[in-house]
Amino acid sequence: MTSTSLPDSLIATLPGSSYTDPQIFAQEQEHIFETMWFCVARASELAKPGAFRTVDVGRESILVTRARDNSIRAYFNVCRHRGAKLCTEETGEVKRAFQCPYHAWTYDLNGKLVAAPNLTKMPDVGRTEYGLVSVAVREWLGYVWVCLAENPPSFEEDVMGAVVERLGDVASIERYDIDNLSVGKRIVYDVKANWKLIIENFMECYHCATIHPELTEVLPEFADGYAAQYYVGHGAEFGEEVRGFTVDGSEGLDRIPGVSDDQDRRYYAITVKPQVFINLVPDHVIFHRMYPVAVDRTIVECDWLYLPHVVESGKDVSRSVELFDRVNRQDFDACERTQPGMSSRMYAKGGVLVPSEHHIGAFHDWVGERLGGRS
């Protein structure tokens, strides 16, 4: 079936090969993940100088650390000598410097080459010139974002602009004071599905009545199939009898003080392409980061963020965590059920989107544009 033969109420999806072809995934790594702002860590994880985290961004391993001046730095996790991976641990802490385990070339927290065997006999080797290669870094919403591009795109337009596009302005998200919230729970999911299937699922609610009984109890309008982010500035309203964004609709935790009255008892969802989902409710924020690792596998790291005193006092956050943990598992199960179908000859030309999913078509167009018409 081609798009020209479809009735007006249906539009075509991407072809199945977009979700299964390793070459297309490699193009996405090069032209999307390695050129855009990519969220890699919660800044509070890098609490003091020398704390670090390594993360794969596209095809590259990136080392993120906090320098002596308390700034966040990011480097390609590659020794300048013979290309060995500098840090093999996912997280850790060094006292003063990073030392390559192969030939002991050593770099300070600012990336400068400070030591190497017989380095004094090589006076023509520039300590900065042969230092670690840095990567552009920004901090926003308490998270660290990096961009591997030589000339990074505007963070204000691409990242903050995605929030404006969804909520209408930046002030609406700043009221949640996400920078100063604390991680009450983190769950890491290993999803055997293409990253685009996960984004498409998050963007629509046509499936909500089918697979999200707990969510539609709390947010009744979702049962009608229209996702909250379909409308600019709209937040899905809690059900009349619902007291909090919890698995059983019971009372939530302390409301974030800056949340305005018109944001109270509402849920907002934001997609920041290519790999961040932000969910806002009055007493907490749910922040997803996707790490696409293969054409059919995606790691999703999800943080539940609360007011600091809620976390420090040991208050029970399990009912709010359980609600979206169930939603996540229901969604990821659906994505994993869909992934094998992408290889079917029946899906070679793709499927269709109903009217409440038509906005996903804009995402497909965006992917195609990023790949230069390659998708």
Short mmCIF file of C-alpha atoms in Angstrom, two decimals:
data_model
loop_
_atom_site.label_atom_id
_atom_site.label_comp_id
_atom_site.label_asym_id
_atom_site.label_seq_id
_atom_site.Cartn_x
_atom_site.Cartn_y
_atom_site.Cartn_z
CA MET A 1 0.00 0.00 0.00
CA THR A 2 1.40 3.41 -0.93
CA SER A 3 0.62 6.74 0.68
CA THR A 4 -1.28 7.88 -2.47
CA SER A 5 -3.85 5.09 -2.02
CA LEU A 6 -4.58 5.83 1.64
CA PRO A 7 -7.88 7.34 2.77
CA ASP A 8 -7.63 10.87 4.15
CA SER A 9 -7.92 9.68 7.75
CA LEU A 10 -4.72 7.60 7.47
CA ILE A 11 -1.13 8.58 6.75
CA ALA A 12 1.81 6.26 6.13
CA THR A 13 4.52 5.42 8.66
CA LEU A 14 8.19 4.84 7.98
CA PRO A 15 8.98 1.53 6.25
CA GLY A 16 9.93 -1.46 8.36
CA SER A 17 13.57 -1.25 7.33
CA SER A 18 13.88 2.06 9.24
CA TYR A 19 13.62 0.01 12.44
CA THR A 20 15.72 -3.02 11.43
CA ASP A 21 18.49 -1.96 9.06
CA PRO A 22 21.86 -1.58 10.86
CA GLN A 23 23.04 0.79 8.12
CA ILE A 24 20.13 3.14 8.78
CA PHE A 25 20.90 2.97 12.50
CA ALA A 26 24.54 3.87 11.75
CA GLN A 27 23.31 6.88 9.77
CA GLU A 28 21.12 7.90 12.71
CA GLN A 29 24.12 7.63 15.04
CA GLU A 30 26.18 9.85 12.74
CA HIS A 31 23.57 12.39 11.68
CA ILE A 32 21.33 12.56 14.78
CA PHE A 33 22.98 11.42 18.03
CA GLU A 34 26.46 12.73 17.15
CA THR A 35 25.26 16.13 15.92
CA MET A 36 22.54 17.09 18.41
CA TRP A 37 22.47 17.91 22.14
CA PHE A 38 22.37 14.60 24.01
CA CYS A 39 21.52 14.30 27.73
CA VAL A 40 24.06 12.11 29.54
CA ALA A 41 23.90 12.48 33.33
CA ARG A 42 22.30 14.08 36.38
CA ALA A 43 24.71 16.84 37.43
CA SER A 44 24.42 15.81 41.10
CA GLU A 45 26.05 12.47 40.18
CA LEU A 46 29.23 14.46 39.57
CA ALA A 47 29.21 15.85 43.08
CA LYS A 48 32.87 16.80 43.43
CA PRO A 49 36.01 17.27 41.31
CA GLY A 50 37.20 13.98 39.88
CA ALA A 51 33.81 12.29 39.84
CA PHE A 52 33.13 10.93 36.35
CA ARG A 53 30.72 9.04 34.19
CA THR A 54 31.27 7.44 30.80
CA VAL A 55 28.44 7.18 28.29
CA ASP A 56 28.08 6.15 24.66
CA VAL A 57 26.80 8.93 22.40
CA GLY A 58 26.25 7.53 18.94
CA ARG A 59 29.39 5.57 18.10
CA GLU A 60 31.60 7.43 20.57
CA SER A 61 32.45 6.87 24.24
CA ILE A 62 32.34 10.16 26.14
CA LEU A 63 33.93 10.89 29.52
CA VAL A 64 32.06 13.45 31.65
CA THR A 65 33.69 14.83 34.80
CA ARG A 66 33.78 17.76 37.20
CA ALA A 67 36.94 19.90 37.10
CA ARG A 68 38.72 21.65 39.98
CA ASP A 69 36.79 24.88 39.33
CA ASN A 70 33.54 22.89 39.75
CA SER A 71 32.65 23.19 36.06
CA ILE A 72 31.45 20.15 34.12
CA ARG A 73 33.81 18.97 31.37
CA ALA A 74 33.36 16.32 28.69
CA TYR A 75 35.96 14.60 26.52
CA PHE A 76 36.21 11.83 23.98
CA ASN A 77 37.12 8.82 26.12
CA VAL A 78 40.16 8.08 23.95
CA CYS A 79 43.85 8.37 24.84
CA ARG A 80 45.74 10.62 22.44
CA HIS A 81 48.70 8.23 22.33
CA ARG A 82 47.45 4.98 20.79
CA GLY A 83 43.69 5.31 21.09
CA ALA A 84 43.03 3.11 24.12
CA LYS A 85 39.82 3.71 26.05
CA LEU A 86 40.86 5.92 28.94
CA CYS A 87 38.13 4.97 31.44
CA THR A 88 36.46 1.58 31.23
CA GLU A 89 34.21 2.00 34.30
CA GLU A 90 30.73 3.49 33.86
CA THR A 91 31.14 5.67 36.95
CA GLY A 92 33.88 6.42 39.41
CA GLU A 93 36.16 9.02 40.92
CA VAL A 94 39.80 9.99 40.45
CA LYS A 95 41.83 12.18 42.79
CA ARG A 96 43.64 14.44 40.37
CA ALA A 97 43.94 12.91 36.92
CA PHE A 98 42.94 10.22 34.43
CA GLN A 99 45.66 7.74 33.53
CA CYS A 100 45.53 5.51 30.47
CA PRO A 101 45.96 1.86 31.59
CA TYR A 102 47.94 1.05 28.44
CA HIS A 103 51.00 3.37 28.45
CA ALA A 104 50.19 5.61 31.44
CA TRP A 105 49.63 8.85 29.55
CA THR A 106 47.99 11.00 32.21
CA TYR A 107 45.55 13.89 31.86
CA ASP A 108 44.32 16.36 34.46
CA LEU A 109 40.63 17.19 34.95
CA ASN A 110 40.94 20.01 32.40
CA GLY A 111 42.09 17.48 29.80
CA LYS A 112 45.72 18.64 29.71
CA LEU A 113 48.48 16.05 29.25
CA VAL A 114 50.41 16.20 32.53
CA ALA A 115 52.54 13.05 32.56
CA ALA A 116 53.75 10.14 30.46
CA PRO A 117 56.75 7.79 30.56
CA ASN A 118 59.81 9.69 29.27
CA LEU A 119 57.74 12.77 28.55
CA THR A 120 60.62 15.05 29.61
CA LYS A 121 62.59 13.62 26.69
CA MET A 122 59.87 14.83 24.30
CA PRO A 123 59.91 18.62 24.88
CA ASP A 124 58.22 19.26 21.53
CA VAL A 125 55.02 17.46 22.60
CA GLY A 126 52.44 20.12 23.48
CA ARG A 127 50.65 19.41 26.75
CA THR A 128 47.44 21.06 25.52
CA GLU A 129 47.76 20.06 21.88
CA TYR A 130 48.02 16.40 22.93
CA GLY A 131 45.48 16.70 25.69
CA LEU A 132 42.04 15.10 25.65
CA VAL A 133 39.69 16.31 22.94
CA SER A 134 36.84 18.21 24.56
CA VAL A 135 33.12 18.05 23.77
CA ALA A 136 30.60 20.89 24.10
CA VAL A 137 28.73 20.81 27.44
CA ARG A 138 25.65 22.54 28.84
CA GLU A 139 23.83 22.14 32.16
CA TRP A 140 20.07 22.61 32.27
CA LEU A 141 17.30 21.25 34.49
CA GLY A 142 20.00 19.70 36.67
CA TYR A 143 21.22 17.49 33.82
CA VAL A 144 24.38 17.46 31.74
CA TRP A 145 23.94 17.71 27.96
CA VAL A 146 26.78 17.20 25.47
CA CYS A 147 27.13 17.75 21.75
CA LEU A 148 29.79 16.06 19.64
CA ALA A 149 29.39 18.40 16.68
CA GLU A 150 32.34 20.64 15.87
CA ASN A 151 29.87 23.52 15.63
CA PRO A 152 27.01 22.63 17.99
CA PRO A 153 23.48 23.82 17.18
CA SER A 154 21.83 26.40 19.42
CA PHE A 155 20.95 24.82 22.77
CA GLU A 156 18.30 27.50 23.26
CA GLU A 157 16.62 26.69 19.96
CA ASP A 158 16.94 22.91 19.94
CA VAL A 159 16.54 21.89 23.59
CA MET A 160 14.83 24.79 25.33
CA GLY A 161 12.87 25.38 22.12
CA ALA A 162 11.35 21.89 22.36
CA VAL A 163 9.94 22.84 25.78
CA VAL A 164 8.59 26.12 24.42
CA GLU A 165 7.00 24.26 21.51
CA ARG A 166 5.20 21.98 23.97
CA LEU A 167 4.38 24.28 26.91
CA GLY A 168 4.36 27.69 25.25
CA ASP A 169 7.25 29.15 27.25
CA VAL A 170 10.30 28.21 29.33
CA ALA A 171 8.83 29.70 32.53
CA SER A 172 6.28 26.88 32.68
CA ILE A 173 9.00 24.25 33.23
CA GLU A 174 11.18 26.48 35.40
CA ARG A 175 8.38 26.58 37.99
CA TYR A 176 9.14 22.93 38.77
CA ASP A 177 12.70 23.90 39.86
CA ILE A 178 14.03 20.65 38.37
CA ASP A 179 17.66 21.73 38.93
CA ASN A 180 17.18 21.53 42.69
CA LEU A 181 15.06 18.39 42.96
CA SER A 182 16.59 15.14 44.24
CA VAL A 183 16.54 11.69 42.69
CA GLY A 184 14.16 9.58 44.77
CA LYS A 185 14.33 6.57 42.47
CA ARG A 186 16.14 5.51 39.31
CA ILE A 187 15.18 2.52 37.18
CA VAL A 188 17.15 1.40 34.12
CA TYR A 189 15.25 -0.52 31.45
CA ASP A 190 16.85 -2.64 28.71
CA VAL A 191 14.34 -2.44 25.87
CA LYS A 192 14.68 -4.78 22.89
CA ALA A 193 13.26 -2.29 20.42
CA ASN A 194 14.35 0.47 18.08
CA TRP A 195 14.58 3.93 19.67
CA LYS A 196 12.03 5.40 17.24
CA LEU A 197 9.35 2.93 18.34
CA ILE A 198 9.81 4.17 21.91
CA ILE A 199 9.49 7.83 20.89
CA GLU A 200 6.43 7.12 18.75
CA ASN A 201 4.80 5.27 21.64
CA PHE A 202 5.48 8.14 24.05
CA MET A 203 4.04 10.69 21.62
CA GLU A 204 0.61 9.10 21.27
CA CYS A 205 -2.17 7.89 23.54
CA TYR A 206 -4.24 5.90 21.05
CA HIS A 207 -2.95 2.86 22.96
CA CYS A 208 -3.66 4.22 26.46
CA ALA A 209 -7.12 2.73 26.96
CA THR A 210 -5.79 -0.66 25.83
CA ILE A 211 -2.63 -1.09 27.87
CA HIS A 212 -2.59 1.62 30.60
CA PRO A 213 -5.52 0.95 32.97
CA GLU A 214 -3.79 2.60 35.95
CA LEU A 215 -2.84 5.71 33.97
CA THR A 216 -6.30 6.23 32.50
CA GLU A 217 -7.81 5.94 35.97
CA VAL A 218 -5.66 8.87 37.07
CA LEU A 219 -5.93 10.78 33.76
CA PRO A 220 -9.39 9.90 32.35
CA GLU A 221 -9.01 11.99 29.19
CA PHE A 222 -6.23 9.68 28.03
CA ALA A 223 -8.83 6.97 27.50
CA ASP A 224 -10.11 9.03 24.55
CA GLY A 225 -6.86 8.49 22.67
CA TYR A 226 -5.47 12.00 22.40
CA ALA A 227 -2.08 12.49 24.03
CA ALA A 228 -1.55 15.58 26.19
CA GLN A 229 1.34 16.78 24.03
CA TYR A 230 -0.92 16.84 21.00
CA TYR A 231 -1.98 20.32 22.15
CA VAL A 232 0.42 23.17 22.95
CA GLY A 233 0.25 24.11 26.62
CA HIS A 234 -2.35 21.49 27.52
CA GLY A 235 -1.93 19.35 30.61
CA ALA A 236 -4.08 16.27 31.18
CA GLU A 237 -6.27 16.83 34.23
CA PHE A 238 -6.41 14.39 37.13
CA GLY A 239 -9.68 12.52 37.59
CA GLU A 240 -12.25 14.06 39.93
CA GLU A 241 -11.69 11.52 42.70
CA VAL A 242 -7.92 11.31 42.18
CA ARG A 243 -5.85 12.86 44.95
CA GLY A 244 -2.35 12.35 43.55
CA PHE A 245 -0.30 10.99 40.64
CA THR A 246 0.03 7.57 42.26
CA VAL A 247 -0.74 4.01 41.23
CA ASP A 248 -3.99 3.99 43.20
CA GLY A 249 -4.84 7.71 42.93
CA SER A 250 -4.05 8.23 46.61
CA GLU A 251 -2.46 11.34 48.09
CA GLY A 252 0.87 12.30 46.56
CA LEU A 253 3.86 13.98 48.22
CA ASP A 254 4.66 17.62 48.96
CA ARG A 255 3.79 19.86 46.04
CA ILE A 256 6.66 21.70 44.37
CA PRO A 257 6.21 25.31 45.62
CA GLY A 258 6.69 27.04 42.25
CA VAL A 259 3.98 25.05 40.47
CA SER A 260 1.22 27.49 39.49
CA ASP A 261 -2.44 26.96 40.33
CA ASP A 262 -3.31 26.24 36.70
CA GLN A 263 -0.58 23.57 36.59
CA ASP A 264 -1.85 21.89 39.76
CA ARG A 265 -3.58 18.52 39.30
CA ARG A 266 -2.28 18.29 35.74
CA TYR A 267 0.21 16.12 33.87
CA TYR A 268 2.45 17.47 31.11
CA ALA A 269 4.61 15.39 28.76
CA ILE A 270 7.47 16.78 26.68
CA THR A 271 9.65 15.14 24.04
CA VAL A 272 13.10 16.67 23.55
CA LYS A 273 14.52 15.03 20.45
CA PRO A 274 16.40 12.84 20.04
CA GLN A 275 16.30 11.02 23.40
CA VAL A 276 14.67 12.80 26.35
CA PHE A 277 11.14 12.58 27.77
CA ILE A 278 10.10 14.90 30.58
CA ASN A 279 6.91 14.29 32.59
CA LEU A 280 5.67 16.99 34.96
CA VAL A 281 3.17 16.54 37.82
CA PRO A 282 2.67 18.80 40.85
CA ASP A 283 4.79 16.87 43.35
CA HIS A 284 7.47 15.25 41.18
CA VAL A 285 9.13 15.10 37.77
CA ILE A 286 9.84 11.92 35.78
CA PHE A 287 12.85 12.31 33.50
CA HIS A 288 13.70 9.67 30.86
CA ARG A 289 16.94 9.44 28.90
CA MET A 290 17.29 6.97 26.04
CA TYR A 291 20.60 5.46 24.97
CA PRO A 292 20.17 3.71 21.60
CA VAL A 293 22.81 0.97 21.54
CA ALA A 294 21.71 -1.09 18.51
CA VAL A 295 19.06 -1.00 15.82
CA ASP A 296 16.87 -3.25 18.01
CA ARG A 297 18.02 -2.34 21.53
CA THR A 298 17.67 0.81 23.64
CA ILE A 299 18.66 1.45 27.26
CA VAL A 300 16.25 3.81 29.03
CA GLU A 301 17.30 5.48 32.28
CA CYS A 302 14.39 6.93 34.23
CA ASP A 303 14.66 9.28 37.24
CA TRP A 304 11.86 10.16 39.66
CA LEU A 305 12.67 13.62 41.11
CA TYR A 306 11.18 15.05 44.31
CA LEU A 307 11.74 17.96 46.66
CA PRO A 308 15.03 17.37 48.54
CA HIS A 309 13.40 17.07 51.97
CA VAL A 310 11.03 14.40 50.65
CA VAL A 311 13.99 12.22 49.66
CA GLU A 312 16.16 13.07 52.68
CA SER A 313 13.38 12.27 55.15
CA GLY A 314 12.85 8.83 53.64
CA LYS A 315 9.20 9.42 52.78
CA ASP A 316 7.56 6.58 50.88
CA VAL A 317 7.64 7.43 47.17
CA SER A 318 6.75 3.91 46.02
CA ARG A 319 3.16 4.63 44.98
CA SER A 320 4.19 7.44 42.64
CA VAL A 321 7.13 5.42 41.30
CA GLU A 322 4.96 2.37 40.75
CA LEU A 323 2.47 4.27 38.57
CA PHE A 324 4.96 5.31 35.91
CA ASP A 325 7.08 2.19 36.31
CA ARG A 326 4.00 0.22 35.29
CA VAL A 327 3.39 2.64 32.41
CA ASN A 328 7.00 2.23 31.28
CA ARG A 329 6.88 -1.56 31.43
CA GLN A 330 3.55 -1.63 29.57
CA ASP A 331 4.95 0.69 26.90
CA PHE A 332 8.24 -1.13 26.52
CA ASP A 333 6.47 -4.48 26.31
CA ALA A 334 4.37 -3.05 23.45
CA CYS A 335 7.51 -1.77 21.70
CA GLU A 336 9.20 -5.16 22.07
CA ARG A 337 6.09 -6.82 20.68
CA THR A 338 6.21 -4.45 17.70
CA GLN A 339 9.92 -4.78 16.88
CA PRO A 340 9.71 -8.28 15.28
CA GLY A 341 6.89 -7.07 13.02
CA MET A 342 9.20 -4.46 11.53
CA SER A 343 11.04 -7.33 9.78
CA SER A 344 7.86 -8.80 8.30
CA ARG A 345 7.40 -8.66 4.53
CA MET A 346 3.90 -7.38 5.32
CA TYR A 347 5.44 -4.28 6.92
CA ALA A 348 8.06 -3.63 4.21
CA LYS A 349 6.22 -0.45 3.16
CA GLY A 350 5.21 0.41 6.73
CA GLY A 351 1.88 0.83 8.47
CA VAL A 352 -0.54 3.69 9.02
CA LEU A 353 -1.30 6.44 11.54
CA VAL A 354 -4.87 7.30 12.55
CA PRO A 355 -5.87 10.97 13.08
CA SER A 356 -4.88 11.06 16.77
CA GLU A 357 -1.41 9.87 15.71
CA HIS A 358 -0.90 12.16 12.73
CA HIS A 359 1.59 14.30 14.67
CA ILE A 360 3.94 11.28 14.65
CA GLY A 361 4.19 11.90 10.92
CA ALA A 362 6.03 15.13 11.72
CA PHE A 363 8.55 13.08 13.73
CA HIS A 364 9.04 10.75 10.76
CA ASP A 365 9.59 13.78 8.48
CA TRP A 366 12.13 15.11 10.98
CA VAL A 367 14.06 11.83 10.96
CA GLY A 368 14.11 11.85 7.17
CA GLU A 369 15.36 15.43 7.09
CA ARG A 370 18.15 14.66 9.57
CA LEU A 371 19.26 11.76 7.40
CA GLY A 372 19.11 13.88 4.25
CA GLY A 373 16.28 11.88 2.77
CA ARG A 374 17.99 8.56 3.55
CA SER A 375 15.19 7.03 5.68
#
